[in-house]
Amino acid sequence: MSWPVLSVKDLTITYNSSAGLVPAVRGVSFDLAVGESLGLAGESGCGKSTLANSLLRLLPEGTVTSGEVTIDGQDLFALSPGGLRAVRWTTGAIVFQGALHALNPVQTAGRQVREPMHVHETVASDDEARVRSRQLFERVGLSANLLEAYPHQLSGGQRQRVLIAMALACDPQLLIADEPTTALDLMVQAQVLALIAELREESSLSLIFITHDLSVLTCVADRLAIMYAGRIVEQGPSMDVFQNATHPYTKALAAAFPTIGDPASRKAPSGLAGDPPTPGALPSGCPFHPRCPLAEDRCRTIEPDLRSSGQGREAACVLI
Ligand code: SF4
């Protein structure tokens, strides 16, 4: 029997905060096949990182979840602490944004790359771990000399590559990259994106890549899922969604990028007024209606479900 690396069904995540229950993710479903890449996009506060963290059960204590997450055929929410430890790093690994905060400042980069190999006993000895960490550094474009460097001695791009090497240390099937290039300058961002694309090409690594930048996702993702107010509001093949968005929110995100060589689009970039709603105070009906240029009266009372909007595509809008 074969199954997707990751299957998410009707996932709902609610934070239990001092202000009350805060629904951060609402009824999200998707499958990720072996070697497939899914890009999650949307503005800050739309639930992307909460969703990413939930896929390895990295949510704060007291967070309420419902629905199903199956990773490599295992029910994530039913795993014992030991089972969960076995899944992290070896089946699924995560690359966080802001590598300086994600790395231990008092340990060398090499030691941090070797640690998961020892914890998960994927190597027989420290010598083997050292050989593998050198190979991983070479693979992510870092000199082996930097294995003995501390995080503060590395540039932002080098630190992000160390995080990728760490995530690959136990040869996972699934890599979750949460805004891994957001803090990098454009040149380094392009290098890291090229590296991730190469890693996918040379292995059957499945990837979830999160960003607010749709143009980045067209480089690394086979499919796009656009999130707004904790839900997926549009999904489909990445270039198709980017170039022919159907949901008004996706259209606004895609239009926010000026067309290179077109002075008119540079002088009058298309923006979207306002901010996404706070998860604890969602408007009635379609949560996008206060910002939507196409909103109708019925949008204030109906929250549309995803429905087919073309070949392999879905969108949640009353106009579709
Ligand atoms: Fe806009 Fe209405 Fe569609 Fe929501 S349902 S995106 S408010 S047109």
XYZ file of C-alpha atoms and ligand atoms in Angstrom:
328
model
C 0.000 0.000 0.000
C 1.343 3.454 -0.801
C 0.390 6.755 0.824
C 1.358 10.383 0.508
C 4.298 11.492 2.667
C 1.921 13.911 4.341
C -1.846 14.012 4.489
C -3.723 16.785 6.275
C -7.481 16.469 6.684
C -9.761 19.168 8.050
C -7.058 20.450 10.398
C -8.169 23.076 12.885
C -5.757 24.691 15.351
C -6.935 26.920 18.169
C -4.592 28.740 20.548
C -5.683 28.894 24.156
C -4.549 32.421 25.031
C -5.261 34.702 27.989
C -7.672 36.549 25.666
C -9.615 33.337 25.003
C -9.670 30.797 22.194
C -7.970 32.028 19.031
C -8.627 30.014 15.846
C -5.375 30.200 13.851
C -5.978 27.421 11.300
C -9.500 26.449 10.191
C -10.338 23.308 8.276
C -7.196 22.925 6.158
C -6.807 19.805 3.998
C -4.118 18.777 1.497
C -1.931 15.829 0.511
C 1.759 15.951 -0.348
C 3.156 13.198 -2.566
C 6.710 11.850 -2.545
C 8.977 14.398 -4.249
C 6.222 17.010 -4.478
C 6.625 20.622 -3.413
C 3.810 22.711 -1.949
C 4.147 26.451 -1.476
C 2.079 28.087 1.262
C 1.594 31.822 0.788
C -0.334 34.610 2.439
C 0.265 37.670 4.588
C 1.596 37.470 8.135
C -1.071 36.268 10.524
C -2.877 34.049 8.013
C -1.862 30.805 9.760
C 1.066 29.620 7.613
C 3.646 29.172 10.368
C 1.094 27.703 12.780
C 0.225 25.145 10.118
C 3.923 24.414 9.469
C 4.723 23.960 13.151
C 1.734 21.682 13.636
C 3.086 19.251 11.027
C 5.791 18.172 13.489
C 3.692 18.914 16.600
C 5.718 21.973 17.519
C 2.798 23.980 18.888
C 2.662 25.544 22.375
C 1.243 23.448 25.188
C -2.511 23.916 25.540
C -3.090 24.425 21.811
C -6.235 22.609 20.716
C -6.119 20.662 17.453
C -8.723 18.648 15.584
C -8.689 16.827 12.277
C -6.000 14.437 11.045
C -2.345 14.712 10.108
C -0.729 11.562 8.734
C 3.018 11.623 8.170
C 4.579 8.669 6.371
C 1.446 6.688 7.205
C 1.529 7.484 10.937
C -1.170 9.402 12.790
C 0.823 12.400 14.055
C -1.543 13.296 16.885
C -1.576 9.698 18.209
C 2.223 9.345 18.364
C 3.813 8.759 21.764
C 6.673 11.116 22.784
C 9.123 8.430 21.645
C 7.313 7.964 18.338
C 7.265 11.718 17.797
C 11.009 11.950 18.496
C 11.582 9.249 15.906
C 9.561 11.130 13.286
C 11.260 14.508 13.829
C 14.503 14.878 11.827
C 14.271 11.405 10.233
C 10.855 11.611 8.538
C 10.254 15.356 8.633
C 12.607 18.254 9.406
C 12.022 21.989 9.542
C 14.127 24.994 8.549
C 13.064 28.066 10.501
C 13.405 31.659 9.417
C 15.972 33.742 11.305
C 18.849 31.235 11.508
C 20.657 33.273 14.175
C 17.855 32.513 16.632
C 17.440 28.906 15.527
C 21.119 28.001 16.047
C 22.766 27.474 19.428
C 25.221 30.399 19.842
C 27.666 28.449 22.056
C 28.066 25.388 19.843
C 29.986 25.154 16.592
C 28.023 24.721 13.386
C 29.546 21.264 12.883
C 28.497 20.045 16.308
C 24.929 21.202 15.680
C 24.822 19.337 12.375
C 26.184 16.149 14.009
C 23.805 16.236 16.980
C 20.643 14.894 15.254
C 22.704 12.083 13.701
C 23.812 10.975 17.160
C 20.382 11.418 18.748
C 18.729 9.344 16.026
C 21.661 6.944 15.703
C 21.807 7.327 11.946
C 25.611 7.050 12.191
C 27.677 4.376 13.933
C 30.372 6.688 15.297
C 31.403 10.309 15.706
C 33.928 9.813 12.891
C 31.082 8.819 10.569
C 29.058 11.857 11.719
C 32.027 14.120 10.961
C 32.386 12.649 7.473
C 28.657 13.106 6.822
C 28.645 16.666 8.159
C 31.539 17.525 5.805
C 29.542 16.038 2.922
C 26.456 18.003 3.950
C 28.437 21.247 4.152
C 29.837 20.604 0.701
C 26.313 19.863 -0.546
C 24.920 23.158 0.730
C 27.889 25.110 -0.634
C 29.821 25.714 2.596
C 33.535 25.208 3.147
C 34.359 22.388 5.574
C 36.465 24.940 7.512
C 33.212 26.495 8.700
C 32.275 23.330 10.630
C 34.342 24.741 13.498
C 32.770 28.223 13.285
C 30.242 29.539 15.792
C 26.985 31.045 14.454
C 28.080 34.651 15.114
C 31.128 34.060 12.880
C 28.929 33.193 9.892
C 27.043 35.451 7.483
C 23.235 35.289 7.281
C 23.367 33.187 4.110
C 25.923 30.796 5.642
C 23.782 30.361 8.759
C 20.729 29.568 6.639
C 22.788 26.940 4.768
C 23.870 25.450 8.111
C 20.181 25.135 9.062
C 19.477 23.369 5.768
C 22.444 21.017 6.357
C 21.087 20.273 9.847
C 17.626 19.569 8.473
C 19.106 17.137 5.921
C 21.365 15.422 8.482
C 19.096 12.398 8.993
C 17.983 12.239 5.358
C 14.296 13.154 5.927
C 11.520 12.500 3.425
C 9.866 15.842 4.126
C 11.477 19.267 4.486
C 9.401 22.135 5.869
C 10.990 25.502 5.104
C 9.326 28.355 7.006
C 10.298 31.629 5.311
C 13.935 30.467 5.020
C 14.946 33.338 2.746
C 12.954 36.245 4.180
C 15.864 37.666 6.205
C 18.385 37.347 3.356
C 19.406 39.872 0.724
C 18.260 39.218 -2.833
C 21.485 37.624 -4.120
C 21.768 35.209 -1.185
C 18.031 34.509 -1.390
C 18.457 33.457 -5.029
C 21.373 31.165 -4.078
C 19.416 29.488 -1.268
C 16.383 29.022 -3.542
C 18.604 27.477 -6.222
C 20.087 25.150 -3.602
C 16.652 24.000 -2.440
C 15.568 23.433 -6.055
C 18.736 21.347 -6.673
C 18.191 19.281 -3.528
C 14.694 18.442 -4.732
C 15.882 17.495 -8.186
C 18.525 15.081 -6.972
C 16.352 13.264 -4.417
C 12.741 12.387 -3.747
C 12.546 15.025 -1.010
C 9.051 16.413 -0.474
C 8.933 20.102 0.374
C 6.601 22.551 2.056
C 7.874 26.077 1.455
C 6.282 28.990 3.274
C 6.591 32.618 2.305
C 4.564 35.773 1.810
C 6.349 36.214 -1.559
C 4.421 34.489 -4.369
C 7.218 35.025 -6.890
C 9.604 32.992 -4.703
C 7.174 30.078 -4.689
C 6.985 29.849 -8.454
C 10.729 28.926 -8.333
C 10.425 26.076 -5.843
C 6.809 24.890 -5.629
C 4.834 22.546 -7.889
C 1.581 23.628 -6.249
C 0.516 26.741 -4.375
C -1.929 27.024 -1.504
C -2.932 30.581 -0.617
C -3.996 31.106 2.991
C -6.190 33.845 4.396
C -7.641 34.037 7.917
C -6.512 30.494 8.719
C -7.994 28.818 5.643
C -6.777 27.840 2.185
C -8.658 30.152 -0.176
C -7.057 29.057 -3.437
C -4.829 26.193 -4.549
C -3.500 24.703 -7.768
C -0.384 24.377 -9.973
C 1.991 27.177 -8.992
C 2.538 29.037 -12.296
C -1.131 28.651 -13.159
C -2.230 30.174 -9.846
C 0.378 32.945 -10.033
C -0.422 33.948 -13.608
C -4.193 33.291 -13.594
C -5.353 33.822 -10.044
C -9.096 33.421 -9.560
C -9.598 34.399 -5.905
C -9.580 38.183 -5.357
C -7.022 37.787 -2.530
C -4.617 35.788 -4.720
C -5.085 38.370 -7.477
C -4.107 41.118 -5.049
C -1.021 39.182 -3.890
C 0.054 38.459 -7.466
C -0.565 42.059 -8.552
C 1.644 43.372 -5.755
C 4.720 42.522 -7.868
C 5.677 45.159 -10.424
C 6.226 43.808 -13.948
C 9.902 44.051 -14.846
C 10.330 46.417 -17.786
C 6.890 47.974 -17.343
C 7.321 51.510 -15.893
C 3.541 51.888 -15.424
C 3.375 48.999 -12.969
C 6.387 50.385 -11.096
C 4.821 53.812 -10.722
C 1.440 52.448 -9.660
C 1.942 49.152 -7.852
C -1.282 47.412 -7.078
C -1.656 47.096 -3.349
C -4.273 45.894 -0.923
C -5.517 48.253 1.731
C -5.766 47.213 5.362
C -4.522 44.139 7.174
C -5.759 40.584 7.534
C -8.216 40.179 10.428
C -6.834 39.091 13.782
C -7.664 35.405 14.269
C -9.667 36.138 17.424
C -11.915 38.699 15.716
C -12.840 37.349 12.287
C -15.546 39.253 10.409
C -18.744 37.402 9.554
C -19.143 35.670 6.197
C -16.108 35.694 3.940
C -13.304 37.016 6.171
C -11.814 38.822 3.155
C -14.952 40.898 2.525
C -13.795 44.099 4.328
C -10.837 44.323 1.907
C -12.287 42.705 -1.186
C -12.901 45.029 -4.165
C -15.534 42.588 -5.499
C -17.466 42.009 -2.262
C -21.234 41.729 -2.547
C -23.918 41.802 0.143
C -23.972 37.982 0.402
C -20.219 37.976 1.197
C -21.032 39.413 4.627
C -22.976 36.301 5.596
C -21.571 33.408 3.543
C -18.117 31.941 4.086
C -17.594 29.988 0.842
C -15.926 26.565 0.796
C -13.237 25.609 -1.687
C -14.741 24.523 -4.994
C -13.327 23.634 -8.389
C -12.103 26.675 -10.314
C -10.416 24.849 -13.204
C -8.134 21.934 -13.990
C -6.568 20.841 -10.690
C -7.581 24.099 -9.068
C -9.869 25.206 -6.262
C -10.881 28.555 -4.824
C -13.209 29.726 -2.061
C -15.237 32.653 -3.378
C -18.951 33.138 -4.083
C -18.063 34.415 -7.567
C -16.570 31.054 -8.620
Fe -14.556 38.745 -2.260
Fe -16.995 37.812 -1.734
Fe -15.241 36.296 -3.038
Fe -14.914 36.831 -0.432
S -16.577 35.646 -1.347
S -13.360 36.868 -1.999
S -15.644 38.924 -0.320
S -16.139 38.227 -3.757
